[in-house]
């Protein structure tokens, strides 16, 4: 039977609760304990798929096509597992399920209430993931902060679990923030005490408190928290801000968290081996010569909108023993006269996914720039559509080619709705989502990167390459390096007369791992790192 580790947050949001949850997964996995993870999001959206990235950051897509919170991406990267839609639960899903049951008559005339019906539905999700994953430990993170009105049913559900599955099988970890007062130069514990009080008011006594802080936390502070929050002294863990998120598992391990969890949950821990992770962090912290990569997107003001893309670039750069210097470029800025100057130092250009017309012309300009100046280019989903539009404009000598997403009456709809999308009215969960197979064409850059011919990658789009233009663009030098097994859909394309301009209709960023970069990102950085741009110094030849 699985054991449950519940993680709540206190004081403020955005202190890295998700990374902490993921890191706990890393340290348990380092002891050969199998783990799975789940995120509970208290908002009423059924999934974050319909939310603007400005509201909620990136939408992470699982292999089975669930649109989920970006924390799932961290779980996958830190625990090195492929999760499914079961790992993402929102209040919207819970309420929809309960109401659907009521409409079907499942409750036989009963009055439907938050307690017990909604709570039971939530607990079902915990148990279902445990059963499906067969993991020894299921890590469940409650989104938001203790005290939020909409989070209450989730907290009640996790409270009941201790009674349901037994005290030895449940652990509560509370992640809080300790603010620092400049005037008195001290770290304060009172907000933590209040948030623990709030937890206890609803019947949850945390077993472990993890204290995030931008400043060092003295033993005196830990004593105080231990005393007032009634938590073992060694179970008050300091987690100061670190330079890379991948260091968090090591900081927690160093503080003894792994052993405390093993003891408290009475787990069967085998020998501990975090050496791979230690090596990863050692390499990450070693200064490396950066590669300048321009990320041209619509939502660059909020870097979380491209969380997985940024991480995939870091992983790929590390593979080549390089760092990344990301130039975040708002695509609209490229639309202005002289906007090209922003790309002057870019050794590679990446155009990630996105929706809607704003900034599209700027992205097309970035693709023109990459094509004309032979700068490595990687297009992800929308980035591929942009590359196709740009190339079609060049080949046809017209500014008219477009996607029907941006110009419904274009005479050259080089990107058009997928046939199965025609007539789809509902916005939620109706795109082409999740893993689809793709057949790579031997001898292409894409096939060379993957080193295999059949791949599966995660999708999230409504539009696709329009086959009407396939021959015409092919004759001008576009290579269709990956297609669906039935040959109907172009999934990867590249330019013949260019060092490396490769795009895919899927999202490779979701499957990149710190120790195992995605092949397309790896080769993109591999070629970009040797491109000389303004301000760059050529590497000195090594003397014998
Ligand atoms: N807006 C485009 C489509 O729906 C691209 C989507 C994306 O980049 N994820 O096809």
Tab-separated table of C-alpha atoms in Angstrom, residues 121-443:
chain	number	residue	atom	x	y	z
A	121	UNK	CA	-14.307	12.686	-4.510
A	122	UNK	CA	-10.953	14.336	-3.687
A	123	UNK	CA	-9.823	11.338	-1.642
A	124	UNK	CA	-10.765	9.050	-4.513
A	125	UNK	CA	-8.224	10.900	-6.646
A	126	UNK	CA	-5.474	10.301	-4.077
A	127	UNK	CA	-6.260	6.626	-3.898
A	128	UNK	CA	-6.616	6.222	-7.644
A	129	UNK	CA	-3.149	7.619	-8.280
A	130	UNK	CA	-1.712	5.407	-5.544
A	131	UNK	CA	-3.346	2.361	-7.059
A	132	UNK	CA	-2.439	3.137	-10.653
A	133	UNK	CA	1.149	4.141	-9.991
A	134	UNK	CA	1.792	1.462	-7.351
A	135	UNK	CA	4.305	3.937	-5.932
A	136	UNK	CA	5.582	3.392	-2.407
A	137	UNK	CA	5.147	7.084	-1.695
A	138	UNK	CA	2.675	9.453	-3.315
A	139	UNK	CA	3.664	13.078	-2.895
A	140	UNK	CA	0.630	15.356	-2.975
A	141	UNK	CA	1.058	19.107	-3.125
A	142	UNK	CA	-1.835	21.349	-2.185
A	143	UNK	CA	-1.719	24.472	-4.348
A	144	UNK	CA	-2.188	27.936	-2.872
A	145	UNK	CA	-1.618	28.927	0.735
A	146	UNK	CA	-3.231	27.704	3.940
A	147	UNK	CA	-6.110	30.046	4.737
A	148	UNK	CA	-7.364	30.401	1.150
A	149	UNK	CA	-11.135	29.886	1.064
A	150	UNK	CA	-11.104	27.651	-2.019
A	151	UNK	CA	-8.369	25.415	-0.663
A	152	UNK	CA	-10.379	24.276	2.345
A	153	UNK	CA	-11.952	21.114	0.876
A	154	UNK	CA	-8.503	19.881	-0.130
A	155	UNK	CA	-7.151	20.478	3.376
A	156	UNK	CA	-10.115	18.673	4.923
A	157	UNK	CA	-9.510	15.752	2.546
A	158	UNK	CA	-5.834	15.457	3.471
A	159	UNK	CA	-6.748	15.721	7.157
A	160	UNK	CA	-9.145	12.791	6.853
A	161	UNK	CA	-6.521	10.664	5.121
A	162	UNK	CA	-4.532	10.173	8.321
A	163	UNK	CA	-7.540	8.502	9.874
A	164	UNK	CA	-8.459	6.620	6.701
A	165	UNK	CA	-5.127	4.988	5.939
A	166	UNK	CA	-3.428	5.046	9.323
A	167	UNK	CA	-1.089	7.377	11.149
A	168	UNK	CA	2.102	5.681	9.997
A	169	UNK	CA	1.128	6.062	6.390
A	170	UNK	CA	0.642	9.812	6.204
A	171	UNK	CA	3.033	12.687	6.657
A	172	UNK	CA	2.336	16.423	6.571
A	173	UNK	CA	5.018	18.832	5.448
A	174	UNK	CA	4.406	22.561	5.649
A	175	UNK	CA	6.525	24.898	3.507
A	176	UNK	CA	6.629	28.444	4.840
A	177	UNK	CA	8.475	31.653	4.228
A	178	UNK	CA	10.489	33.582	6.806
A	179	UNK	CA	10.573	37.288	5.939
A	180	UNK	CA	13.609	39.408	6.698
A	181	UNK	CA	13.358	42.857	8.289
A	182	UNK	CA	16.108	45.143	7.075
A	183	UNK	CA	15.636	47.656	9.903
A	184	UNK	CA	16.291	45.116	12.649
A	185	UNK	CA	18.257	42.746	10.433
A	186	UNK	CA	16.360	39.688	11.517
A	187	UNK	CA	14.399	36.833	10.071
A	188	UNK	CA	10.878	36.676	11.508
A	189	UNK	CA	8.954	33.541	12.512
A	190	UNK	CA	5.576	35.014	13.462
A	191	UNK	CA	3.902	34.531	10.033
A	192	UNK	CA	4.982	30.871	10.154
A	193	UNK	CA	3.507	30.471	13.620
A	194	UNK	CA	0.242	31.935	12.373
A	195	UNK	CA	0.055	29.717	9.345
A	196	UNK	CA	0.785	26.613	11.436
A	197	UNK	CA	-1.942	27.747	13.851
A	198	UNK	CA	-4.300	27.971	10.915
A	199	UNK	CA	-3.393	24.411	9.898
A	200	UNK	CA	-3.903	23.119	13.417
A	201	UNK	CA	-7.267	24.909	13.629
A	202	UNK	CA	-8.470	22.615	10.861
A	203	UNK	CA	-6.891	19.604	12.504
A	204	UNK	CA	-3.571	19.174	10.733
A	205	UNK	CA	-0.421	19.117	12.835
A	206	UNK	CA	2.570	19.357	10.502
A	207	UNK	CA	5.285	16.743	11.048
A	208	UNK	CA	7.937	18.716	9.224
A	209	UNK	CA	8.301	22.427	8.539
A	210	UNK	CA	10.481	23.607	5.679
A	211	UNK	CA	11.453	27.242	6.044
A	212	UNK	CA	12.216	29.143	2.878
A	213	UNK	CA	14.216	32.289	3.317
A	214	UNK	CA	16.451	34.594	1.350
A	215	UNK	CA	18.671	34.878	4.430
A	216	UNK	CA	20.463	32.376	6.655
A	217	UNK	CA	18.327	30.828	9.380
A	218	UNK	CA	20.012	30.508	12.760
A	219	UNK	CA	19.571	27.589	15.140
A	220	UNK	CA	17.791	29.985	17.499
A	221	UNK	CA	15.133	30.628	14.857
A	222	UNK	CA	14.687	26.898	14.286
A	223	UNK	CA	14.355	26.346	18.059
A	224	UNK	CA	11.660	28.968	18.216
A	225	UNK	CA	9.680	27.411	15.364
A	226	UNK	CA	10.103	23.973	16.892
A	227	UNK	CA	8.783	25.185	20.249
A	228	UNK	CA	5.848	27.248	19.059
A	229	UNK	CA	4.761	24.963	16.233
A	230	UNK	CA	5.339	21.769	18.212
A	231	UNK	CA	7.527	20.124	15.607
A	232	UNK	CA	10.682	18.097	16.360
A	233	UNK	CA	13.752	20.310	16.380
A	234	UNK	CA	15.452	18.368	13.568
A	235	UNK	CA	12.236	18.422	11.537
A	236	UNK	CA	12.451	22.195	11.172
A	237	UNK	CA	14.423	22.408	7.953
A	238	UNK	CA	16.016	25.576	6.616
A	239	UNK	CA	15.846	26.061	2.875
A	240	UNK	CA	17.701	29.219	1.910
A	241	UNK	CA	17.485	30.516	-1.659
A	242	UNK	CA	19.971	28.711	-3.903
A	243	UNK	CA	21.441	29.585	-7.291
A	244	UNK	CA	19.874	26.680	-9.201
A	245	UNK	CA	16.626	24.877	-8.435
A	246	UNK	CA	18.408	21.563	-8.987
A	247	UNK	CA	20.360	22.192	-5.788
A	248	UNK	CA	17.253	22.032	-3.612
A	249	UNK	CA	17.266	18.208	-3.201
A	250	UNK	CA	20.871	18.372	-1.999
A	251	UNK	CA	20.157	21.146	0.511
A	252	UNK	CA	17.204	19.204	1.894
A	253	UNK	CA	19.209	15.986	2.019
A	254	UNK	CA	22.064	17.752	3.769
A	255	UNK	CA	19.595	19.005	6.369
A	256	UNK	CA	18.561	15.412	7.061
A	257	UNK	CA	15.116	15.510	5.475
A	258	UNK	CA	15.461	12.188	3.648
A	259	UNK	CA	16.189	10.245	6.820
A	260	UNK	CA	13.420	12.006	8.749
A	261	UNK	CA	10.850	11.038	6.089
A	262	UNK	CA	12.118	7.457	5.999
A	263	UNK	CA	11.889	7.212	9.792
A	264	UNK	CA	8.531	8.885	10.182
A	265	UNK	CA	6.889	6.913	7.383
A	266	UNK	CA	8.716	3.757	8.349
A	267	UNK	CA	9.905	3.236	4.799
A	268	UNK	CA	12.024	0.464	3.475
A	269	UNK	CA	14.981	2.533	2.364
A	270	UNK	CA	17.705	0.819	0.404
A	271	UNK	CA	21.141	2.253	-0.030
A	272	UNK	CA	21.216	5.944	-0.704
A	273	UNK	CA	22.762	7.187	-3.916
A	274	UNK	CA	22.423	10.792	-4.976
A	275	UNK	CA	25.757	10.834	-6.770
A	276	UNK	CA	24.289	11.539	-10.216
A	277	UNK	CA	22.380	14.469	-8.839
A	278	UNK	CA	25.431	15.740	-6.957
A	279	UNK	CA	27.442	15.553	-10.152
A	280	UNK	CA	24.701	17.432	-12.011
A	281	UNK	CA	24.732	20.252	-9.459
A	282	UNK	CA	28.512	20.367	-9.366
A	283	UNK	CA	28.568	20.824	-13.131
A	284	UNK	CA	25.740	23.361	-13.049
A	285	UNK	CA	27.612	25.457	-10.513
A	286	UNK	CA	30.877	25.379	-12.411
A	287	UNK	CA	31.150	28.522	-14.523
A	288	UNK	CA	30.648	27.707	-18.185
A	289	UNK	CA	30.954	29.878	-21.256
A	290	UNK	CA	27.407	30.934	-22.166
A	291	UNK	CA	25.646	30.502	-25.495
A	292	UNK	CA	23.431	33.487	-26.393
A	293	UNK	CA	19.967	32.264	-27.258
A	294	UNK	CA	17.172	34.646	-28.244
A	295	UNK	CA	13.777	33.441	-27.091
A	296	UNK	CA	11.248	35.329	-29.202
A	297	UNK	CA	7.783	35.033	-27.706
A	298	UNK	CA	4.599	36.771	-26.836
A	299	UNK	CA	4.598	36.254	-23.083
A	300	UNK	CA	8.250	36.978	-22.224
A	301	UNK	CA	7.366	39.384	-19.404
A	302	UNK	CA	6.446	36.335	-17.361
A	303	UNK	CA	9.337	33.914	-17.632
A	304	UNK	CA	7.256	31.095	-16.104
A	305	UNK	CA	5.284	31.052	-19.367
A	306	UNK	CA	8.242	29.259	-20.920
A	307	UNK	CA	9.368	27.266	-17.900
A	308	UNK	CA	10.048	23.962	-19.673
A	309	UNK	CA	11.639	25.660	-22.687
A	310	UNK	CA	14.077	27.475	-20.426
A	311	UNK	CA	14.895	24.300	-18.516
A	312	UNK	CA	15.344	22.289	-21.734
A	313	UNK	CA	17.818	24.929	-22.964
A	314	UNK	CA	19.753	24.700	-19.697
A	315	UNK	CA	19.886	20.898	-19.918
A	316	UNK	CA	21.084	21.006	-23.518
A	317	UNK	CA	23.740	23.635	-22.788
A	318	UNK	CA	25.017	21.650	-19.834
A	319	UNK	CA	25.425	18.628	-22.087
A	320	UNK	CA	27.900	20.682	-24.147
A	321	UNK	CA	29.516	22.076	-20.998
A	322	UNK	CA	28.098	25.483	-21.757
A	323	UNK	CA	25.801	27.896	-19.972
A	324	UNK	CA	22.852	29.742	-21.462
A	325	UNK	CA	22.488	33.452	-21.755
A	326	UNK	CA	18.817	33.839	-22.586
A	327	UNK	CA	17.808	36.989	-24.421
A	328	UNK	CA	14.085	37.357	-23.724
A	329	UNK	CA	12.679	39.201	-26.714
A	330	UNK	CA	9.053	40.335	-26.890
A	331	UNK	CA	8.135	39.500	-30.471
A	332	UNK	CA	6.281	42.816	-30.822
A	333	UNK	CA	9.586	44.629	-30.287
A	334	UNK	CA	10.911	43.041	-33.485
A	335	UNK	CA	8.025	44.547	-35.448
A	336	UNK	CA	9.420	48.055	-34.962
A	337	UNK	CA	11.929	49.540	-37.424
A	338	UNK	CA	15.425	48.450	-36.514
A	339	UNK	CA	14.034	45.761	-34.214
A	340	UNK	CA	16.448	43.305	-35.801
A	341	UNK	CA	19.232	44.877	-33.750
A	342	UNK	CA	17.875	42.925	-30.781
A	343	UNK	CA	19.035	39.725	-32.474
A	344	UNK	CA	22.563	40.916	-33.166
A	345	UNK	CA	24.239	38.866	-30.482
A	346	UNK	CA	21.987	35.784	-30.754
A	347	UNK	CA	23.856	32.597	-31.604
A	348	UNK	CA	20.551	30.764	-31.879
A	349	UNK	CA	16.902	31.772	-32.100
A	350	UNK	CA	14.032	29.886	-30.567
A	351	UNK	CA	10.354	30.600	-31.209
A	352	UNK	CA	8.221	28.702	-28.693
A	353	UNK	CA	4.502	27.897	-28.630
A	354	UNK	CA	1.719	30.424	-28.379
A	355	UNK	CA	-1.780	31.400	-29.368
A	356	UNK	CA	-3.382	34.445	-31.002
A	357	UNK	CA	-2.211	37.049	-33.480
A	358	UNK	CA	-0.366	39.485	-31.201
A	359	UNK	CA	3.346	39.524	-31.970
A	360	UNK	CA	3.143	37.034	-34.858
A	361	UNK	CA	4.733	39.394	-37.412
A	362	UNK	CA	7.679	39.870	-35.034
A	363	UNK	CA	8.163	36.119	-34.798
A	364	UNK	CA	8.062	35.883	-38.590
A	365	UNK	CA	10.768	38.552	-38.713
A	366	UNK	CA	12.867	36.468	-36.350
A	367	UNK	CA	12.478	33.493	-38.710
A	368	UNK	CA	13.472	35.633	-41.706
A	369	UNK	CA	16.498	36.823	-39.799
A	370	UNK	CA	17.496	33.270	-38.916
A	371	UNK	CA	17.037	32.053	-42.475
A	372	UNK	CA	18.881	34.925	-44.138
A	373	UNK	CA	21.743	35.111	-41.664
A	374	UNK	CA	22.025	31.332	-41.282
A	375	UNK	CA	21.467	31.507	-37.525
A	376	UNK	CA	20.363	28.212	-35.915
A	377	UNK	CA	16.610	28.241	-35.350
A	378	UNK	CA	14.396	25.946	-33.332
A	379	UNK	CA	10.632	26.347	-33.734
A	380	UNK	CA	8.293	24.742	-31.225
A	381	UNK	CA	4.689	24.253	-32.316
A	382	UNK	CA	3.744	27.862	-33.134
A	383	UNK	CA	7.442	28.316	-33.899
A	384	UNK	CA	7.131	25.728	-36.665
A	385	UNK	CA	4.007	27.379	-38.063
A	386	UNK	CA	5.887	30.699	-38.081
A	387	UNK	CA	8.802	29.116	-39.941
A	388	UNK	CA	6.442	27.707	-42.579
A	389	UNK	CA	4.622	31.031	-43.036
A	390	UNK	CA	7.934	32.855	-43.353
A	391	UNK	CA	9.319	30.416	-45.895
A	392	UNK	CA	6.110	30.496	-47.932
A	393	UNK	CA	6.203	34.300	-48.030
A	394	UNK	CA	9.757	34.130	-49.324
A	395	UNK	CA	9.046	31.404	-51.899
A	396	UNK	CA	5.832	32.950	-53.182
A	397	UNK	CA	7.213	36.481	-53.060
A	398	UNK	CA	4.158	37.664	-51.191
A	399	UNK	CA	3.339	38.950	-47.730
A	400	UNK	CA	-0.002	37.145	-47.831
A	401	UNK	CA	0.786	33.557	-46.756
A	402	UNK	CA	-0.468	33.041	-43.228
A	403	UNK	CA	-2.154	30.719	-40.790
A	404	UNK	CA	-5.934	30.875	-40.805
A	405	UNK	CA	-5.604	31.395	-37.049
A	406	UNK	CA	-4.324	34.912	-37.813
A	407	UNK	CA	-5.904	35.677	-41.190
A	408	UNK	CA	-9.006	33.672	-41.991
A	409	UNK	CA	-9.189	34.952	-45.567
A	410	UNK	CA	-5.561	34.603	-46.635
A	411	UNK	CA	-5.198	33.378	-50.260
A	412	UNK	CA	-2.300	31.159	-49.065
A	413	UNK	CA	-3.424	29.339	-45.914
A	414	UNK	CA	-0.145	27.458	-45.409
A	415	UNK	CA	-1.213	26.638	-41.859
A	416	UNK	CA	-4.817	25.634	-41.419
A	417	UNK	CA	-7.118	23.969	-38.905
A	418	UNK	CA	-6.654	20.236	-38.441
A	419	UNK	CA	-9.648	18.536	-40.097
A	420	UNK	CA	-10.762	17.081	-36.762
A	421	UNK	CA	-10.745	20.603	-35.296
A	422	UNK	CA	-13.257	21.962	-37.800
A	423	UNK	CA	-16.553	22.427	-36.030
A	424	UNK	CA	-15.053	22.175	-32.544
A	425	UNK	CA	-16.633	24.974	-30.521
A	426	UNK	CA	-15.577	24.200	-26.963
A	427	UNK	CA	-12.219	25.587	-25.948
A	428	UNK	CA	-11.360	23.349	-22.973
A	429	UNK	CA	-9.373	20.164	-23.623
A	430	UNK	CA	-10.333	20.013	-27.297
A	431	UNK	CA	-6.969	20.496	-29.009
A	432	UNK	CA	-4.817	17.742	-30.452
A	433	UNK	CA	-3.248	16.781	-27.153
A	434	UNK	CA	-0.588	14.444	-25.842
A	435	UNK	CA	1.628	11.822	-27.435
A	436	UNK	CA	1.414	11.025	-31.125
A	437	UNK	CA	3.815	8.939	-33.193
A	438	UNK	CA	6.037	10.522	-35.803
A	439	UNK	CA	8.102	8.823	-38.464
A	440	UNK	CA	11.449	10.486	-39.111
A	441	UNK	CA	13.040	10.578	-42.530
A	442	UNK	CA	16.503	9.106	-42.693
A	443	UNK	CA	19.345	11.506	-43.370
